[in-house]
Coordinates of C-alpha atoms and ligand atoms in Angstrom, one line a residue:
M3 CA -2.8 6.9 38.6
F4 CA -5.4 6.8 41.4
S5 CA -5.4 10.6 41.4
D6 CA -6.2 10.6 37.6
I7 CA -9.1 8.2 38.2
I8 CA -10.5 10.4 41.0
A9 CA -10.0 13.5 38.8
I10 CA -11.8 11.9 35.9
F11 CA -14.6 10.7 38.1
F12 CA -15.0 14.1 39.6
I13 CA -15.1 15.7 36.2
L14 CA -17.8 13.2 35.1
H15 CA -19.7 13.8 38.3
V16 CA -20.0 17.6 37.9
P17 CA -22.6 17.7 35.1
C18 CA -24.9 15.4 37.3
L19 CA -24.5 17.9 40.1
A20 CA -25.6 20.7 37.8
L21 CA -28.9 18.9 37.1
S22 CA -29.6 17.7 40.6
F23 CA -28.2 18.2 44.1
D24 CA -29.0 14.6 45.2
H25 CA -25.4 13.8 46.1
P26 CA -23.7 16.9 47.5
V27 CA -21.8 14.9 50.2
S28 CA -20.3 12.5 47.8
S29 CA -19.3 15.2 45.3
S30 CA -17.6 17.2 48.0
W31 CA -15.8 14.1 49.2
F32 CA -14.5 13.5 45.7
K33 CA -13.4 17.1 45.4
A34 CA -11.6 17.0 48.8
R35 CA -10.0 13.7 47.8
A36 CA -8.9 15.1 44.4
E37 CA -7.3 18.1 46.1
A38 CA -5.6 15.9 48.7
V39 CA -3.7 13.8 46.2
E40 CA -3.1 16.4 43.5
F41 CA 0.4 17.0 44.9
L42 CA 1.3 13.8 43.0
D43 CA 0.1 15.1 39.6
G44 CA 3.2 14.9 37.4
Y45 CA 5.0 12.8 40.1
P46 CA 4.3 9.2 39.2
W47 CA 6.0 6.5 41.2
T48 CA 8.8 4.6 39.4
P49 CA 10.6 1.9 41.3
A50 CA 14.4 2.4 41.7
A51 CA 15.0 -1.0 40.2
I52 CA 14.4 0.3 36.6
I53 CA 16.5 3.5 36.9
S54 CA 20.1 3.2 35.7
N55 CA 23.0 4.0 38.0
V56 CA 20.6 4.6 40.7
S57 CA 21.5 5.9 44.2
R58 CA 19.4 5.3 47.3
S59 CA 19.7 5.8 51.0
P60 CA 18.8 4.1 54.3
C61 CA 16.0 6.8 54.7
P62 CA 12.7 5.7 53.3
M63 CA 11.4 9.2 52.8
L64 CA 14.4 10.4 50.8
N65 CA 14.0 7.3 48.6
T66 CA 10.3 8.0 48.2
F67 CA 11.1 11.6 47.0
S68 CA 13.3 10.1 44.3
N69 CA 10.9 7.4 43.4
H70 CA 8.2 10.1 42.7
G71 CA 10.6 12.6 41.1
F72 CA 10.4 15.2 43.9
L73 CA 14.2 14.6 43.9
P74 CA 16.1 13.5 40.8
R75 CA 15.0 9.9 40.1
N76 CA 18.5 8.6 40.0
G77 CA 19.1 10.0 43.5
R78 CA 22.2 11.9 42.5
N79 CA 23.6 15.5 42.5
I80 CA 21.0 16.8 45.0
T81 CA 21.5 20.2 46.7
K82 CA 20.3 21.4 50.1
E83 CA 17.7 23.6 48.3
D84 CA 16.4 20.5 46.5
F85 CA 16.1 18.6 49.8
N86 CA 14.2 21.6 51.3
E87 CA 11.9 22.0 48.3
A88 CA 11.0 18.3 48.2
Q89 CA 9.9 18.3 51.9
V90 CA 7.8 21.5 51.5
Q91 CA 6.2 20.4 48.2
A92 CA 5.6 16.7 48.9
L93 CA 5.0 16.7 52.6
H94 CA 3.8 20.3 53.3
M95 CA 6.5 20.8 55.9
S96 CA 7.1 24.3 57.1
I97 CA 10.3 25.7 55.5
D98 CA 11.8 26.0 59.0
L99 CA 11.3 22.3 59.7
A100 CA 12.5 21.3 56.2
N101 CA 15.7 23.3 56.5
K102 CA 16.3 22.1 60.1
T103 CA 15.9 18.5 58.8
T104 CA 18.2 19.1 55.9
N105 CA 20.8 20.7 58.1
A106 CA 20.7 17.9 60.7
M107 CA 21.0 15.2 58.0
I108 CA 24.0 16.9 56.3
A109 CA 25.7 17.8 59.6
K110 CA 25.8 14.1 60.4
L111 CA 28.0 13.5 57.4
G112 CA 30.8 15.3 59.2
S113 CA 33.7 17.1 57.7
P114 CA 34.6 17.4 54.8
R115 CA 31.5 15.7 53.2
N116 CA 29.1 18.2 54.9
T117 CA 30.6 21.0 52.8
S118 CA 29.7 19.5 49.5
A119 CA 27.5 21.5 47.2
S120 CA 25.5 18.4 46.2
F121 CA 24.9 14.9 47.4
D122 CA 24.0 11.4 46.2
L123 CA 21.4 9.5 48.3
E124 CA 24.0 6.7 49.0
D125 CA 26.1 9.3 50.9
F126 CA 23.6 9.0 53.7
A127 CA 24.5 5.3 54.1
A128 CA 27.9 6.1 55.6
H129 CA 27.9 3.9 58.6
D130 CA 28.4 5.6 62.0
A131 CA 28.0 9.0 60.3
T132 CA 24.4 9.1 59.1
D133 CA 23.7 5.4 59.2
H134 CA 23.3 3.5 62.4
D135 CA 22.4 0.0 63.7
A136 CA 19.1 -0.9 65.2
S137 CA 17.1 0.7 62.4
L138 CA 13.4 0.0 62.5
T139 CA 13.4 -1.3 58.9
R140 CA 17.0 -2.1 57.9
L141 CA 19.5 -4.8 58.9
D142 CA 22.5 -3.9 61.0
V143 CA 25.8 -3.4 59.2
I144 CA 27.1 -6.8 60.3
Q145 CA 24.1 -8.5 58.7
G146 CA 23.8 -6.9 55.3
S147 CA 22.3 -3.9 53.4
S148 CA 21.3 -0.9 55.3
I149 CA 19.8 0.7 52.1
D150 CA 17.2 -2.0 51.3
V151 CA 14.1 -2.2 53.3
N152 CA 13.6 -5.5 55.2
P153 CA 9.8 -6.4 55.0
G154 CA 10.1 -8.7 58.0
L155 CA 11.3 -5.8 60.2
V156 CA 8.4 -3.6 58.8
Q157 CA 6.0 -6.3 59.9
F158 CA 7.5 -6.4 63.4
L159 CA 7.2 -2.6 63.6
L160 CA 3.5 -2.8 62.8
D161 CA 3.1 -5.7 65.2
D162 CA 4.3 -3.6 68.1
S163 CA 0.8 -2.1 68.1
A164 CA -2.3 -4.4 68.6
D165 CA -4.6 -2.0 66.7
D166 CA -4.9 -0.8 63.1
W167 CA -2.5 2.1 63.7
I168 CA 0.9 2.8 65.2
D169 CA 1.6 5.7 67.5
T170 CA 4.3 7.1 69.8
L171 CA 3.6 4.3 72.3
S172 CA 4.2 1.5 69.8
I173 CA 7.1 3.3 68.2
G174 CA 8.7 3.8 71.7
R175 CA 8.3 0.0 72.1
S176 CA 9.8 -0.6 68.7
R177 CA 12.9 1.5 69.5
A178 CA 13.5 -0.4 72.7
R179 CA 13.0 -3.7 71.0
R180 CA 15.3 -2.9 68.0
E181 CA 18.1 -1.7 70.3
A182 CA 17.9 -5.0 72.3
E183 CA 17.7 -7.1 69.1
S184 CA 20.8 -5.4 67.7
I185 CA 22.9 -6.1 70.8
A186 CA 21.6 -9.7 70.8
I187 CA 22.9 -10.3 67.3
G188 CA 26.4 -9.0 68.2
S189 CA 26.3 -5.3 67.2
P190 CA 27.7 -2.7 69.5
K191 CA 25.3 -0.8 71.8
L192 CA 23.9 2.3 70.0
S193 CA 25.5 5.6 71.2
T194 CA 23.3 8.1 73.1
S195 CA 23.5 10.5 70.1
F196 CA 22.2 7.8 67.7
T197 CA 19.6 6.7 70.2
R198 CA 18.2 10.3 70.1
F199 CA 18.7 10.6 66.3
A200 CA 16.7 7.4 65.8
Q201 CA 13.9 8.8 67.9
L202 CA 13.9 11.9 65.6
E203 CA 13.8 9.7 62.5
A204 CA 10.9 7.6 63.8
S205 CA 9.0 10.8 64.7
F206 CA 8.5 11.4 61.0
I207 CA 6.2 8.4 60.8
V208 CA 3.6 10.1 63.0
L209 CA 4.4 13.6 61.8
I210 CA 3.8 12.7 58.1
F211 CA 1.2 9.8 58.3
G212 CA -0.5 10.7 61.6
D213 CA -3.8 12.4 62.1
L214 CA -2.6 15.2 64.3
N215 CA -6.0 15.8 65.9
G216 CA -6.1 17.7 69.2
N217 CA -3.2 18.6 71.5
D218 CA -2.5 15.2 73.0
T219 CA 0.4 13.7 71.2
D220 CA -0.3 10.3 72.6
T221 CA -3.5 10.1 70.6
W222 CA -1.8 11.0 67.2
R223 CA -1.7 7.9 65.1
A224 CA -0.7 6.6 61.7
S225 CA -2.6 3.9 59.7
K226 CA -0.7 0.6 59.5
D227 CA -1.9 0.0 56.0
Q228 CA -0.4 3.3 54.8
V229 CA 2.8 2.9 56.8
R230 CA 3.3 -0.7 55.5
H231 CA 2.8 0.3 51.9
W232 CA 5.0 3.4 52.2
L233 CA 7.9 1.5 53.8
N234 CA 7.8 -1.6 51.6
Y235 CA 7.4 0.3 48.3
E236 CA 8.8 3.7 49.2
R237 CA 5.7 5.2 47.5
F238 CA 3.1 7.6 48.8
P239 CA 0.2 5.4 49.9
V240 CA -2.6 7.3 48.3
E241 CA -4.5 4.1 47.3
Q242 CA -4.4 3.3 51.1
G243 CA -6.0 6.7 51.8
Y244 CA -3.0 8.9 52.3
A245 CA -3.5 12.6 51.7
R246 CA -0.8 15.3 52.1
S247 CA -1.6 17.3 55.2
S248 CA -3.5 20.5 54.4
D249 CA -1.8 22.3 57.3
S250 CA 1.9 22.7 57.3
R251 CA 3.8 20.4 59.6
T252 CA 6.0 22.2 62.1
A253 CA 9.1 21.7 64.2
E254 CA 7.0 22.2 67.3
Q255 CA 4.8 19.3 66.4
Q256 CA 7.8 17.2 65.8
E257 CA 9.3 18.1 69.2
C258 CA 6.1 16.9 70.9
I259 CA 6.2 13.6 69.0
I260 CA 9.9 13.0 69.8
S261 CA 9.3 13.7 73.5
S262 CA 6.5 11.2 73.6
I263 CA 8.5 8.5 71.8
E264 CA 11.5 9.1 74.1
N265 CA 9.2 8.8 77.1
Y266 CA 7.8 5.4 76.0
H267 CA 11.2 4.2 74.7
N268 CA 12.6 4.7 78.2
Q269 CA 9.7 2.9 79.8
F270 CA 10.2 -0.2 77.5
V271 CA 14.0 -0.5 77.9
S272 CA 13.8 -2.8 80.9
M273 CA 11.2 -5.0 79.3
Y274 CA 13.6 -5.9 76.5
E275 CA 16.8 -6.2 78.5
T276 CA 18.2 -9.7 78.6
Ligands
NAG320 C1 27.2 6.6 38.3 O1 27.1 7.9 38.9 C2 28.4 8.2 39.6 C3 28.1 9.5 40.3 O2 27.7 10.5 39.5 C4 29.5 8.3 38.6 O3 30.7 8.5 39.2 C5 29.6 6.9 37.9 O4 30.5 7.0 36.8 C6 28.2 6.5 37.3 N1 28.3 5.1 36.7 C7 27.8 4.8 35.6 C8 28.0 3.4 35.2 O5 27.3 5.6 34.8
NAG321 C1 24.9 18.6 39.0 O1 23.9 19.7 38.9 C2 24.5 20.9 38.5 C3 23.5 22.0 38.5 O2 22.4 21.7 39.3 C4 25.1 20.8 37.1 O3 25.8 22.0 36.7 C5 26.2 19.7 37.1 O4 26.6 19.4 35.8 C6 25.5 18.4 37.7 N1 26.6 17.3 37.8 C7 26.4 16.1 37.4 C8 27.5 15.2 37.6 O5 25.4 15.7 36.8
NAG322 C1 18.7 27.1 56.2 O1 19.6 27.0 57.3 C2 20.9 27.6 57.0 C3 21.8 27.2 58.1 O2 21.3 27.6 59.3 C4 20.7 29.1 56.8 O3 21.9 29.7 56.5 C5 19.6 29.3 55.7 O4 19.4 30.7 55.6 C6 18.4 28.6 55.9 N1 17.5 28.6 54.8 C7 16.2 28.8 54.9 C8 15.4 28.8 53.6 O5 15.6 28.9 56.0
NAG323 C1 31.1 20.2 58.9 O1 31.4 19.4 60.0 C2 32.4 20.0 60.8 C3 32.8 18.9 61.9 O2 31.6 18.5 62.5 C4 32.0 21.3 61.4 O3 33.0 21.9 62.2 C5 31.6 22.2 60.3 O4 31.0 23.4 60.8 C6 30.6 21.6 59.3 N1 30.4 22.5 58.2 C7 29.2 22.6 57.6 C8 29.1 23.5 56.4 O5 28.2 22.0 58.0
NAG324 C1 -4.9 23.2 71.8 O1 -4.1 24.2 72.4 C2 -4.3 25.5 71.9 C3 -3.3 26.4 72.5 O2 -2.9 26.0 73.8 C4 -5.8 25.9 72.2 O3 -6.0 27.2 71.8 C5 -6.7 24.9 71.6 O4 -8.0 25.1 72.0 C6 -6.3 23.4 72.0 N1 -7.2 22.5 71.2 C7 -7.7 21.4 71.8 C8 -8.5 20.6 70.8 O5 -7.6 21.1 72.9

């Protein structure tokens, strides 16, 4: 809807430009903005709550894809190629990174489910296969739903940074905090393999919503306003200023983000130990 408004405004603005060049900055801003959100043209957000027999997962980005129609809106009968295409089209991921992510996600399902030709999003809620405790935004399995976002946990994730953005430092802190909270409520300690997988999952926040300026991963940061809106509504936060990256996002960038999160996570572990 926002993209339509911008598009209409831009179209209306063009004739003025032809008459006078008084506002070249604002017209190029509108043009850039229109291009940045045009990936959503034809992909309006519809909440899962009004789709019949809907299937959703513990992963906020997979749910977001279905809410916008980059994956089937009911979240069912999805192939590996569909997963790859959604990541490339909606997030501008490189095909290598998209395929790597799809393969990693499906491998976690284990045999024989990993050999399926297609998947429903709820398949990825299989506890101790793809789903794990100490999620940044979901309750532990002994507490309740691992599919529905918990807005209180989203707030705590944002509160781990004192500024208007979150980064690898605050996410490293959040990972250490959630693992300690999970043990405190009586869940088993997260395995080493899930500890690492959770760092990989969290890296997408910075990879997708971060401004990846310069080579210092520690300075890459994502707007809290955008992350809050995305996680709570599983919707692309274009009204909060989100634009799909114009450069393709790569596996190398993700590796850098994961290393930085892992480094800070390790530093925060002792702080949250009880
Ligand atoms: C919902 O979808 C599943 C998987 O395709 C199917 O087995 C089930 O029968 C459907 N339920 C309804 C009520 O349509
Ligand atoms: C799943 O999709 C395939 C093709 O993509 C189609 O042939 C099949 O009928 C679909 N199955 C269901 C249960 O909708
Ligand atoms: C995706 O990965 C699989 C498994 O490694 C490989 O067979 C396939 O060719 C890859 N597809 C693309 C598009 O890279
Ligand atoms: C499925 O998982 C099993 C066990 O982890 C593995 O040996 C097999 O190669 C996997 N197959 C596919 C297609 O991923
Ligand atoms: C980032 O690293 C690349 C390759 O090492 C280098 O060419 C580029 O100038 C660096 N950019 C910045 C902003 O430091």
